[in-house]
Amino acid sequence: MLRSSHLHFYGAWPHKIHHMDVHPIMPWIVAVDERDKLIIWEFEQQVRLQETDLTIIEEERVKDGEREEKDKVGNIIGVSFYDDGIWEWRQRMLQKRSTTPSTAATKTSRTVFTHWIALITVNRVYFVDCHSMKTMAIGSGVLGHRSPSVADFSFGTKDLFFVGTTDGSVMVFRMDKGTPSFETSIAAHTKSVRRLLAFEEDKSLRLVSAGADGKLCLWDLSNENSIPEPAKVFAHEDDILAVLMEPSSRHLFTLGNDKKVGVWEVSGKHPC
C-alpha cells in the first residue's frame, strides 16, 4: 500500500528527465535532463546536493589535454551510481543463502566509500565524483573507437569496470585508486550489448551479458587473463531489453523485444 504522506513530490522540473538512478544505501537520486544537466538530490531532506552539465565536464576534459571529438547535448545514454558500498549491498542481497562472507564485504568493511556516478555517452564513459564533481573519462581511443552502450562494475580482489559496446564487445578495466586501466576485451555478442550484471558466486566473479542478438551469456571471470567460453542460451528472438536476478542468485529473468519474459535457472555456472 502506498500512502501519500510518505511520498515527496518535488514539483515539475522545467526540463524533461531522460535518465535516473537511485542509490540503494544513501538517500540520493541522480538524474540527467534533456540538456544533459546532471542533478543529485537528497530525497529525505529534499535538497539538491550537486548540479553540473556536460558542457562543464567537456571543458575540464579539454583542459586536461584530451582532444577527442566533443560529446553533444543529447548524447548521454545512461547514468548510474558507482561505489563499493553498492557492490557490498548487491552481494549481500544476492548471497542471502551463503554462509561464507564475500570478498566484497571483507574489503568494504575497511574501505572509506568514494561515491561516483558513471555517465555513459555515445563516445565515452565519464566518472563524476559525487562530492567534488571532479571527472575523469574512458575516451573513445581507449575504447578502440567503439561506442559504449551499457556498463557495470565489481569490487573485490580487483576493482573492475565493465563496458558493453554497440559492436557486441565487453571491455574490462581495472580501477586503480579510481583510475581506469584497460585489462581485456571479450567478443560477447554479434550485436550491441544491452545489459551487464556482475556478481560473486562461491568467491568467483561472474558476469551476465545480454545482447540485441537475443543471446544471454554467463561468464566466469575468476581469471580475466584466460576467460573460458561462456554458458549461453538464445533467450529471445531478438533484442533483450532487461535482465534481473533474484536475491538467491538462482534465477535470471529476462525481458525481450519479442514480448516474452524468460526465467532461467542458474545451475552452477550455467543458465539452463
PDB file of C-alpha atoms in Angstrom:
ATOM      1  CA  MET A   1       0.000   0.000   0.000  1.00  0.00           C
ATOM      2  CA  LEU A   2       1.264   3.482  -0.867  1.00  0.00           C
ATOM      3  CA  ARG A   3       0.417   6.314   1.493  1.00  0.00           C
ATOM      4  CA  SER A   4       0.719   9.794   0.073  1.00  0.00           C
ATOM      5  CA  SER A   5       2.047  11.117   3.400  1.00  0.00           C
ATOM      6  CA  HIS A   6       5.190   9.021   2.896  1.00  0.00           C
ATOM      7  CA  LEU A   7       5.880  10.304  -0.613  1.00  0.00           C
ATOM      8  CA  HIS A   8       7.540  13.581  -1.511  1.00  0.00           C
ATOM      9  CA  PHE A   9       6.564  15.471  -4.631  1.00  0.00           C
ATOM     10  CA  TYR A  10       9.314  17.686  -5.958  1.00  0.00           C
ATOM     11  CA  GLY A  11       7.186  19.605  -8.426  1.00  0.00           C
ATOM     12  CA  ALA A  12       7.600  19.876 -12.162  1.00  0.00           C
ATOM     13  CA  TRP A  13      11.199  20.034 -13.343  1.00  0.00           C
ATOM     14  CA  PRO A  14      11.402  22.635 -16.129  1.00  0.00           C
ATOM     15  CA  HIS A  15      13.081  20.157 -18.478  1.00  0.00           C
ATOM     16  CA  LYS A  16      12.327  16.563 -19.424  1.00  0.00           C
ATOM     17  CA  ILE A  17      14.220  13.925 -17.403  1.00  0.00           C
ATOM     18  CA  HIS A  18      15.864  11.338 -19.656  1.00  0.00           C
ATOM     19  CA  HIS A  19      17.767   9.101 -17.195  1.00  0.00           C
ATOM     20  CA  MET A  20      17.631   8.424 -13.448  1.00  0.00           C
ATOM     21  CA  ASP A  21      19.144   6.136 -10.801  1.00  0.00           C
ATOM     22  CA  VAL A  22      18.572   5.652  -7.058  1.00  0.00           C
ATOM     23  CA  HIS A  23      21.381   4.864  -4.613  1.00  0.00           C
ATOM     24  CA  PRO A  24      20.474   1.713  -2.594  1.00  0.00           C
ATOM     25  CA  ILE A  25      22.238   2.882   0.593  1.00  0.00           C
ATOM     26  CA  MET A  26      22.335   6.679   0.567  1.00  0.00           C
ATOM     27  CA  PRO A  27      19.118   8.736   0.204  1.00  0.00           C
ATOM     28  CA  TRP A  28      20.198  10.020  -3.199  1.00  0.00           C
ATOM     29  CA  ILE A  29      18.676  10.260  -6.647  1.00  0.00           C
ATOM     30  CA  VAL A  30      20.718  11.185  -9.723  1.00  0.00           C
ATOM     31  CA  ALA A  31      19.026  12.391 -12.893  1.00  0.00           C
ATOM     32  CA  VAL A  32      20.010  13.728 -16.303  1.00  0.00           C
ATOM     33  CA  ASP A  33      17.653  16.031 -18.190  1.00  0.00           C
ATOM     34  CA  GLU A  34      17.272  16.818 -21.884  1.00  0.00           C
ATOM     35  CA  ARG A  35      20.006  19.485 -21.687  1.00  0.00           C
ATOM     36  CA  ASP A  36      22.422  16.878 -20.280  1.00  0.00           C
ATOM     37  CA  LYS A  37      22.368  18.630 -16.902  1.00  0.00           C
ATOM     38  CA  LEU A  38      23.316  16.254 -14.053  1.00  0.00           C
ATOM     39  CA  ILE A  39      21.442  16.699 -10.755  1.00  0.00           C
ATOM     40  CA  ILE A  40      21.881  14.855  -7.433  1.00  0.00           C
ATOM     41  CA  TRP A  41      19.000  15.074  -4.932  1.00  0.00           C
ATOM     42  CA  GLU A  42      18.963  14.108  -1.261  1.00  0.00           C
ATOM     43  CA  PHE A  43      15.345  12.998  -1.059  1.00  0.00           C
ATOM     44  CA  GLU A  44      14.997  12.685   2.745  1.00  0.00           C
ATOM     45  CA  GLN A  45      15.882  16.346   3.319  1.00  0.00           C
ATOM     46  CA  GLN A  46      14.528  17.324  -0.117  1.00  0.00           C
ATOM     47  CA  VAL A  47      17.626  19.279  -1.096  1.00  0.00           C
ATOM     48  CA  ARG A  48      19.681  19.421  -4.265  1.00  0.00           C
ATOM     49  CA  LEU A  49      23.248  18.339  -3.439  1.00  0.00           C
ATOM     50  CA  GLN A  50      25.010  18.902  -6.752  1.00  0.00           C
ATOM     51  CA  GLU A  51      24.340  20.124 -10.246  1.00  0.00           C
ATOM     52  CA  THR A  52      26.567  20.243 -13.314  1.00  0.00           C
ATOM     53  CA  ASP A  53      26.285  19.657 -17.047  1.00  0.00           C
ATOM     54  CA  LEU A  54      28.148  18.010 -19.889  1.00  0.00           C
ATOM     55  CA  THR A  55      29.488  21.351 -21.138  1.00  0.00           C
ATOM     56  CA  ILE A  56      31.422  21.894 -17.898  1.00  0.00           C
ATOM     57  CA  ILE A  57      32.670  18.298 -17.926  1.00  0.00           C
ATOM     58  CA  GLU A  58      33.846  18.711 -21.525  1.00  0.00           C
ATOM     59  CA  GLU A  59      35.668  21.965 -20.714  1.00  0.00           C
ATOM     60  CA  GLU A  60      37.539  20.282 -17.852  1.00  0.00           C
ATOM     61  CA  ARG A  61      38.444  17.336 -20.096  1.00  0.00           C
ATOM     62  CA  VAL A  62      39.906  19.630 -22.771  1.00  0.00           C
ATOM     63  CA  LYS A  63      41.919  21.492 -20.110  1.00  0.00           C
ATOM     64  CA  ASP A  64      43.443  18.141 -19.142  1.00  0.00           C
ATOM     65  CA  GLY A  65      44.771  17.734 -22.688  1.00  0.00           C
ATOM     66  CA  GLU A  66      42.212  15.440 -24.338  1.00  0.00           C
ATOM     67  CA  ARG A  67      41.473  16.448 -27.935  1.00  0.00           C
ATOM     68  CA  GLU A  68      38.899  13.888 -28.991  1.00  0.00           C
ATOM     69  CA  GLU A  69      35.594  14.837 -30.554  1.00  0.00           C
ATOM     70  CA  LYS A  70      33.343  16.535 -28.034  1.00  0.00           C
ATOM     71  CA  ASP A  71      30.096  14.992 -26.886  1.00  0.00           C
ATOM     72  CA  LYS A  72      26.983  16.903 -27.896  1.00  0.00           C
ATOM     73  CA  VAL A  73      23.847  17.657 -25.923  1.00  0.00           C
ATOM     74  CA  GLY A  74      21.537  14.648 -26.026  1.00  0.00           C
ATOM     75  CA  ASN A  75      24.394  12.144 -26.274  1.00  0.00           C
ATOM     76  CA  ILE A  76      24.061  10.817 -22.707  1.00  0.00           C
ATOM     77  CA  ILE A  77      22.548   7.329 -22.858  1.00  0.00           C
ATOM     78  CA  GLY A  78      22.822   6.189 -19.228  1.00  0.00           C
ATOM     79  CA  VAL A  79      23.665   7.249 -15.669  1.00  0.00           C
ATOM     80  CA  SER A  80      24.230   5.180 -12.527  1.00  0.00           C
ATOM     81  CA  PHE A  81      25.802   5.381  -9.090  1.00  0.00           C
ATOM     82  CA  TYR A  82      29.100   3.525  -8.765  1.00  0.00           C
ATOM     83  CA  ASP A  83      30.840   2.699  -5.469  1.00  0.00           C
ATOM     84  CA  ASP A  84      31.967  -0.161  -3.269  1.00  0.00           C
ATOM     85  CA  GLY A  85      29.026   0.333  -0.916  1.00  0.00           C
ATOM     86  CA  ILE A  86      26.625  -0.559  -3.729  1.00  0.00           C
ATOM     87  CA  TRP A  87      28.693  -3.649  -4.572  1.00  0.00           C
ATOM     88  CA  GLU A  88      28.593  -4.840  -0.959  1.00  0.00           C
ATOM     89  CA  TRP A  89      24.837  -4.214  -0.800  1.00  0.00           C
ATOM     90  CA  ARG A  90      24.282  -6.100  -4.060  1.00  0.00           C
ATOM     91  CA  GLN A  91      26.310  -9.123  -2.924  1.00  0.00           C
ATOM     92  CA  ARG A  92      24.516  -9.157   0.408  1.00  0.00           C
ATOM     93  CA  MET A  93      21.186  -9.285  -1.438  1.00  0.00           C
ATOM     94  CA  LEU A  94      22.371 -11.975  -3.876  1.00  0.00           C
ATOM     95  CA  GLN A  95      24.076 -14.164  -1.269  1.00  0.00           C
ATOM     96  CA  LYS A  96      21.483 -14.376   1.490  1.00  0.00           C
ATOM     97  CA  ARG A  97      21.754 -18.182   1.458  1.00  0.00           C
ATOM     98  CA  SER A  98      25.561 -18.186   1.586  1.00  0.00           C
ATOM     99  CA  THR A  99      27.309 -18.826   4.914  1.00  0.00           C
ATOM    100  CA  THR A 100      30.659 -17.644   3.512  1.00  0.00           C
ATOM    101  CA  PRO A 101      31.249 -13.875   3.655  1.00  0.00           C
ATOM    102  CA  SER A 102      32.017 -12.377   0.258  1.00  0.00           C
ATOM    103  CA  THR A 103      35.352 -10.770  -0.562  1.00  0.00           C
ATOM    104  CA  ALA A 104      33.398  -7.594  -1.290  1.00  0.00           C
ATOM    105  CA  ALA A 105      32.051  -7.447   2.265  1.00  0.00           C
ATOM    106  CA  THR A 106      35.540  -8.014   3.691  1.00  0.00           C
ATOM    107  CA  LYS A 107      37.062  -5.289   1.562  1.00  0.00           C
ATOM    108  CA  THR A 108      34.298  -2.742   2.052  1.00  0.00           C
ATOM    109  CA  SER A 109      34.470  -3.058   5.841  1.00  0.00           C
ATOM    110  CA  ARG A 110      37.894  -1.412   5.767  1.00  0.00           C
ATOM    111  CA  THR A 111      37.261   0.973   2.892  1.00  0.00           C
ATOM    112  CA  VAL A 112      36.135   4.591   3.080  1.00  0.00           C
ATOM    113  CA  PHE A 113      33.466   4.884   0.413  1.00  0.00           C
ATOM    114  CA  THR A 114      34.068   7.179  -2.533  1.00  0.00           C
ATOM    115  CA  HIS A 115      30.818   7.807  -4.323  1.00  0.00           C
ATOM    116  CA  TRP A 116      30.969   8.128  -8.086  1.00  0.00           C
ATOM    117  CA  ILE A 117      28.494   8.479 -10.904  1.00  0.00           C
ATOM    118  CA  ALA A 118      29.121   6.601 -14.152  1.00  0.00           C
ATOM    119  CA  LEU A 119      27.888   8.679 -17.077  1.00  0.00           C
ATOM    120  CA  ILE A 120      27.677   6.885 -20.436  1.00  0.00           C
ATOM    121  CA  THR A 121      27.642   8.884 -23.674  1.00  0.00           C
ATOM    122  CA  VAL A 122      27.822   7.768 -27.297  1.00  0.00           C
ATOM    123  CA  ASN A 123      31.591   8.426 -27.329  1.00  0.00           C
ATOM    124  CA  ARG A 124      32.967   7.672 -23.858  1.00  0.00           C
ATOM    125  CA  VAL A 125      32.317   6.868 -20.204  1.00  0.00           C
ATOM    126  CA  TYR A 126      32.734   9.565 -17.557  1.00  0.00           C
ATOM    127  CA  PHE A 127      33.241   9.106 -13.818  1.00  0.00           C
ATOM    128  CA  VAL A 128      31.985  12.012 -11.723  1.00  0.00           C
ATOM    129  CA  ASP A 129      32.882  12.323  -8.019  1.00  0.00           C
ATOM    130  CA  CYS A 130      29.585  12.970  -6.214  1.00  0.00           C
ATOM    131  CA  HIS A 131      31.240  15.303  -3.692  1.00  0.00           C
ATOM    132  CA  SER A 132      33.819  17.304  -5.651  1.00  0.00           C
ATOM    133  CA  MET A 133      32.231  16.771  -9.113  1.00  0.00           C
ATOM    134  CA  LYS A 134      35.754  16.097 -10.393  1.00  0.00           C
ATOM    135  CA  THR A 135      35.627  13.984 -13.543  1.00  0.00           C
ATOM    136  CA  MET A 136      37.713  11.502 -15.480  1.00  0.00           C
ATOM    137  CA  ALA A 137      36.887   9.639 -18.662  1.00  0.00           C
ATOM    138  CA  ILE A 138      37.443   6.466 -20.631  1.00  0.00           C
ATOM    139  CA  GLY A 139      37.820   8.069 -24.049  1.00  0.00           C
ATOM    140  CA  SER A 140      36.894   6.724 -27.464  1.00  0.00           C
ATOM    141  CA  GLY A 141      40.562   5.987 -28.211  1.00  0.00           C
ATOM    142  CA  VAL A 142      40.824   3.688 -25.184  1.00  0.00           C
ATOM    143  CA  LEU A 143      37.540   2.087 -26.232  1.00  0.00           C
ATOM    144  CA  GLY A 144      39.012   1.313 -29.643  1.00  0.00           C
ATOM    145  CA  HIS A 145      36.657   3.903 -31.150  1.00  0.00           C
ATOM    146  CA  ARG A 146      33.709   1.730 -30.145  1.00  0.00           C
ATOM    147  CA  SER A 147      30.526   3.331 -28.832  1.00  0.00           C
ATOM    148  CA  PRO A 148      29.620   2.297 -25.261  1.00  0.00           C
ATOM    149  CA  SER A 149      26.085   1.062 -24.674  1.00  0.00           C
ATOM    150  CA  VAL A 150      25.982  -0.131 -21.039  1.00  0.00           C
ATOM    151  CA  ALA A 151      28.269  -0.592 -18.014  1.00  0.00           C
ATOM    152  CA  ASP A 152      28.595  -2.413 -14.681  1.00  0.00           C
ATOM    153  CA  PHE A 153      31.281  -2.907 -12.021  1.00  0.00           C
ATOM    154  CA  SER A 154      32.675  -5.150  -9.297  1.00  0.00           C
ATOM    155  CA  PHE A 155      34.706  -4.592  -6.118  1.00  0.00           C
ATOM    156  CA  GLY A 156      36.750  -7.441  -4.696  1.00  0.00           C
ATOM    157  CA  THR A 157      40.317  -8.680  -5.039  1.00  0.00           C
ATOM    158  CA  LYS A 158      40.352  -6.369  -8.052  1.00  0.00           C
ATOM    159  CA  ASP A 159      38.141  -3.372  -8.661  1.00  0.00           C
ATOM    160  CA  LEU A 160      36.821  -3.859 -12.204  1.00  0.00           C
ATOM    161  CA  PHE A 161      34.597  -1.819 -14.500  1.00  0.00           C
ATOM    162  CA  PHE A 162      32.843  -3.415 -17.490  1.00  0.00           C
ATOM    163  CA  VAL A 163      31.760  -1.530 -20.603  1.00  0.00           C
ATOM    164  CA  GLY A 164      29.477  -3.124 -23.187  1.00  0.00           C
ATOM    165  CA  THR A 165      29.702  -1.646 -26.693  1.00  0.00           C
ATOM    166  CA  THR A 166      27.466  -1.375 -29.724  1.00  0.00           C
ATOM    167  CA  ASP A 167      29.603  -3.862 -31.685  1.00  0.00           C
ATOM    168  CA  GLY A 168      28.950  -6.612 -29.117  1.00  0.00           C
ATOM    169  CA  SER A 169      32.214  -6.399 -27.152  1.00  0.00           C
ATOM    170  CA  VAL A 170      32.600  -6.296 -23.375  1.00  0.00           C
ATOM    171  CA  MET A 171      35.668  -4.304 -22.319  1.00  0.00           C
ATOM    172  CA  VAL A 172      37.187  -4.885 -18.876  1.00  0.00           C
ATOM    173  CA  PHE A 173      39.006  -2.111 -16.996  1.00  0.00           C
ATOM    174  CA  ARG A 174      40.838  -2.279 -13.698  1.00  0.00           C
ATOM    175  CA  MET A 175      40.101   0.645 -11.371  1.00  0.00           C
ATOM    176  CA  ASP A 176      43.357   1.504  -9.616  1.00  0.00           C
ATOM    177  CA  LYS A 177      42.559   4.152  -6.983  1.00  0.00           C
ATOM    178  CA  GLY A 178      39.684   5.288  -9.154  1.00  0.00           C
ATOM    179  CA  THR A 179      41.719   5.480 -12.382  1.00  0.00           C
ATOM    180  CA  PRO A 180      40.622   3.062 -15.146  1.00  0.00           C
ATOM    181  CA  SER A 181      43.227   0.998 -17.000  1.00  0.00           C
ATOM    182  CA  PHE A 182      42.364  -1.411 -19.817  1.00  0.00           C
ATOM    183  CA  GLU A 183      42.619  -5.131 -18.981  1.00  0.00           C
ATOM    184  CA  THR A 184      40.984  -7.146 -21.767  1.00  0.00           C
ATOM    185  CA  SER A 185      38.162  -7.255 -24.304  1.00  0.00           C
ATOM    186  CA  ILE A 186      35.594 -10.046 -24.745  1.00  0.00           C
ATOM    187  CA  ALA A 187      33.827 -10.775 -28.040  1.00  0.00           C
ATOM    188  CA  ALA A 188      30.479 -11.399 -26.352  1.00  0.00           C
ATOM    189  CA  HIS A 189      27.719 -10.738 -28.882  1.00  0.00           C
ATOM    190  CA  THR A 190      27.149 -10.233 -32.603  1.00  0.00           C
ATOM    191  CA  LYS A 191      25.084  -7.099 -31.936  1.00  0.00           C
ATOM    192  CA  SER A 192      25.023  -4.371 -29.294  1.00  0.00           C
ATOM    193  CA  VAL A 193      25.416  -5.341 -25.623  1.00  0.00           C
ATOM    194  CA  ARG A 194      22.186  -4.330 -23.879  1.00  0.00           C
ATOM    195  CA  ARG A 195      22.691  -5.354 -20.250  1.00  0.00           C
ATOM    196  CA  LEU A 196      25.566  -6.322 -17.927  1.00  0.00           C
ATOM    197  CA  LEU A 197      25.262  -7.727 -14.403  1.00  0.00           C
ATOM    198  CA  ALA A 198      28.298  -8.685 -12.294  1.00  0.00           C
ATOM    199  CA  PHE A 199      28.032 -10.775  -9.110  1.00  0.00           C
ATOM    200  CA  GLU A 200      30.059 -13.133  -6.931  1.00  0.00           C
ATOM    201  CA  GLU A 201      29.354 -16.849  -6.559  1.00  0.00           C
ATOM    202  CA  ASP A 202      31.493 -19.122  -4.365  1.00  0.00           C
ATOM    203  CA  LYS A 203      34.143 -16.350  -4.185  1.00  0.00           C
ATOM    204  CA  SER A 204      34.359 -16.306  -8.006  1.00  0.00           C
ATOM    205  CA  LEU A 205      33.391 -13.347 -10.160  1.00  0.00           C
ATOM    206  CA  ARG A 206      30.596 -13.888 -12.690  1.00  0.00           C
ATOM    207  CA  LEU A 207      29.306 -11.568 -15.377  1.00  0.00           C
ATOM    208  CA  VAL A 208      25.967 -11.817 -17.164  1.00  0.00           C
ATOM    209  CA  SER A 209      25.761 -10.176 -20.587  1.00  0.00           C
ATOM    210  CA  ALA A 210      22.652  -9.812 -22.721  1.00  0.00           C
ATOM    211  CA  GLY A 211      22.641  -8.608 -26.304  1.00  0.00           C
ATOM    212  CA  ALA A 212      20.496  -7.279 -29.108  1.00  0.00           C
ATOM    213  CA  ASP A 213      21.188 -10.659 -30.758  1.00  0.00           C
ATOM    214  CA  GLY A 214      18.881 -12.298 -28.183  1.00  0.00           C
ATOM    215  CA  LYS A 215      21.760 -14.171 -26.539  1.00  0.00           C
ATOM    216  CA  LEU A 216      22.206 -14.451 -22.761  1.00  0.00           C
ATOM    217  CA  CYS A 217      25.737 -15.303 -21.567  1.00  0.00           C
ATOM    218  CA  LEU A 218      27.179 -16.198 -18.176  1.00  0.00           C
ATOM    219  CA  TRP A 219      30.936 -15.543 -17.954  1.00  0.00           C
ATOM    220  CA  ASP A 220      33.401 -16.897 -15.396  1.00  0.00           C
ATOM    221  CA  LEU A 221      35.889 -14.066 -14.734  1.00  0.00           C
ATOM    222  CA  SER A 222      37.880 -15.795 -12.000  1.00  0.00           C
ATOM    223  CA  ASN A 223      40.926 -15.275 -14.233  1.00  0.00           C
ATOM    224  CA  GLU A 224      40.359 -12.432 -16.694  1.00  0.00           C
ATOM    225  CA  ASN A 225      43.665 -13.291 -18.422  1.00  0.00           C
ATOM    226  CA  SER A 226      42.171 -16.620 -19.551  1.00  0.00           C
ATOM    227  CA  ILE A 227      38.394 -16.336 -19.853  1.00  0.00           C
ATOM    228  CA  PRO A 228      36.687 -19.612 -20.850  1.00  0.00           C
ATOM    229  CA  GLU A 229      33.772 -19.817 -23.253  1.00  0.00           C
ATOM    230  CA  PRO A 230      30.585 -18.705 -21.515  1.00  0.00           C
ATOM    231  CA  ALA A 231      27.489 -20.682 -20.750  1.00  0.00           C
ATOM    232  CA  LYS A 232      24.991 -19.245 -23.209  1.00  0.00           C
ATOM    233  CA  VAL A 233      21.447 -19.553 -24.420  1.00  0.00           C
ATOM    234  CA  PHE A 234      19.411 -17.768 -27.077  1.00  0.00           C
ATOM    235  CA  ALA A 235      16.901 -16.365 -24.636  1.00  0.00           C
ATOM    236  CA  HIS A 236      14.829 -14.290 -27.071  1.00  0.00           C
ATOM    237  CA  GLU A 237      14.207 -13.962 -30.777  1.00  0.00           C
ATOM    238  CA  ASP A 238      15.844 -10.549 -30.871  1.00  0.00           C
ATOM    239  CA  ASP A 239      16.696  -7.679 -28.504  1.00  0.00           C
ATOM    240  CA  ILE A 240      16.942  -8.373 -24.741  1.00  0.00           C
ATOM    241  CA  LEU A 241      15.615  -5.268 -23.008  1.00  0.00           C
ATOM    242  CA  ALA A 242      16.232  -6.095 -19.337  1.00  0.00           C
ATOM    243  CA  VAL A 243      17.959  -8.627 -17.062  1.00  0.00           C
ATOM    244  CA  LEU A 244      17.249  -9.088 -13.351  1.00  0.00           C
ATOM    245  CA  MET A 245      18.472 -11.593 -10.771  1.00  0.00           C
ATOM    246  CA  GLU A 246      16.517 -12.839  -7.766  1.00  0.00           C
ATOM    247  CA  PRO A 247      18.079 -12.404  -4.278  1.00  0.00           C
ATOM    248  CA  SER A 248      19.052 -16.093  -4.015  1.00  0.00           C
ATOM    249  CA  SER A 249      21.059 -15.744  -7.285  1.00  0.00           C
ATOM    250  CA  ARG A 250      19.414 -18.942  -8.513  1.00  0.00           C
ATOM    251  CA  HIS A 251      17.314 -17.442 -11.302  1.00  0.00           C
ATOM    252  CA  LEU A 252      17.743 -14.825 -14.023  1.00  0.00           C
ATOM    253  CA  PHE A 253      14.772 -13.002 -15.500  1.00  0.00           C
ATOM    254  CA  THR A 254      14.913 -11.513 -18.984  1.00  0.00           C
ATOM    255  CA  LEU A 255      12.533  -9.275 -20.908  1.00  0.00           C
ATOM    256  CA  GLY A 256      12.711  -9.456 -24.695  1.00  0.00           C
ATOM    257  CA  ASN A 257      11.538  -7.311 -27.553  1.00  0.00           C
ATOM    258  CA  ASP A 258       9.639 -10.448 -28.676  1.00  0.00           C
ATOM    259  CA  LYS A 259       7.079  -9.699 -25.902  1.00  0.00           C
ATOM    260  CA  LYS A 260       8.281 -12.636 -23.794  1.00  0.00           C
ATOM    261  CA  VAL A 261       9.645 -12.879 -20.257  1.00  0.00           C
ATOM    262  CA  GLY A 262      12.280 -15.559 -19.696  1.00  0.00           C
ATOM    263  CA  VAL A 263      13.016 -17.295 -16.387  1.00  0.00           C
ATOM    264  CA  TRP A 264      16.415 -19.003 -16.354  1.00  0.00           C
ATOM    265  CA  GLU A 265      17.728 -21.254 -13.595  1.00  0.00           C
ATOM    266  CA  VAL A 266      21.401 -20.667 -12.840  1.00  0.00           C
ATOM    267  CA  SER A 267      22.844 -24.119 -12.145  1.00  0.00           C
ATOM    268  CA  GLY A 268      26.483 -23.895 -11.134  1.00  0.00           C
ATOM    269  CA  LYS A 269      27.995 -21.766 -13.884  1.00  0.00           C
ATOM    270  CA  HIS A 270      25.271 -22.384 -16.423  1.00  0.00           C
ATOM    271  CA  PRO A 271      21.938 -20.727 -17.220  1.00  0.00           C
ATOM    272  CA  CYS A 272      19.628 -23.517 -18.325  1.00  0.00           C
TER     273      CYS A 272
END
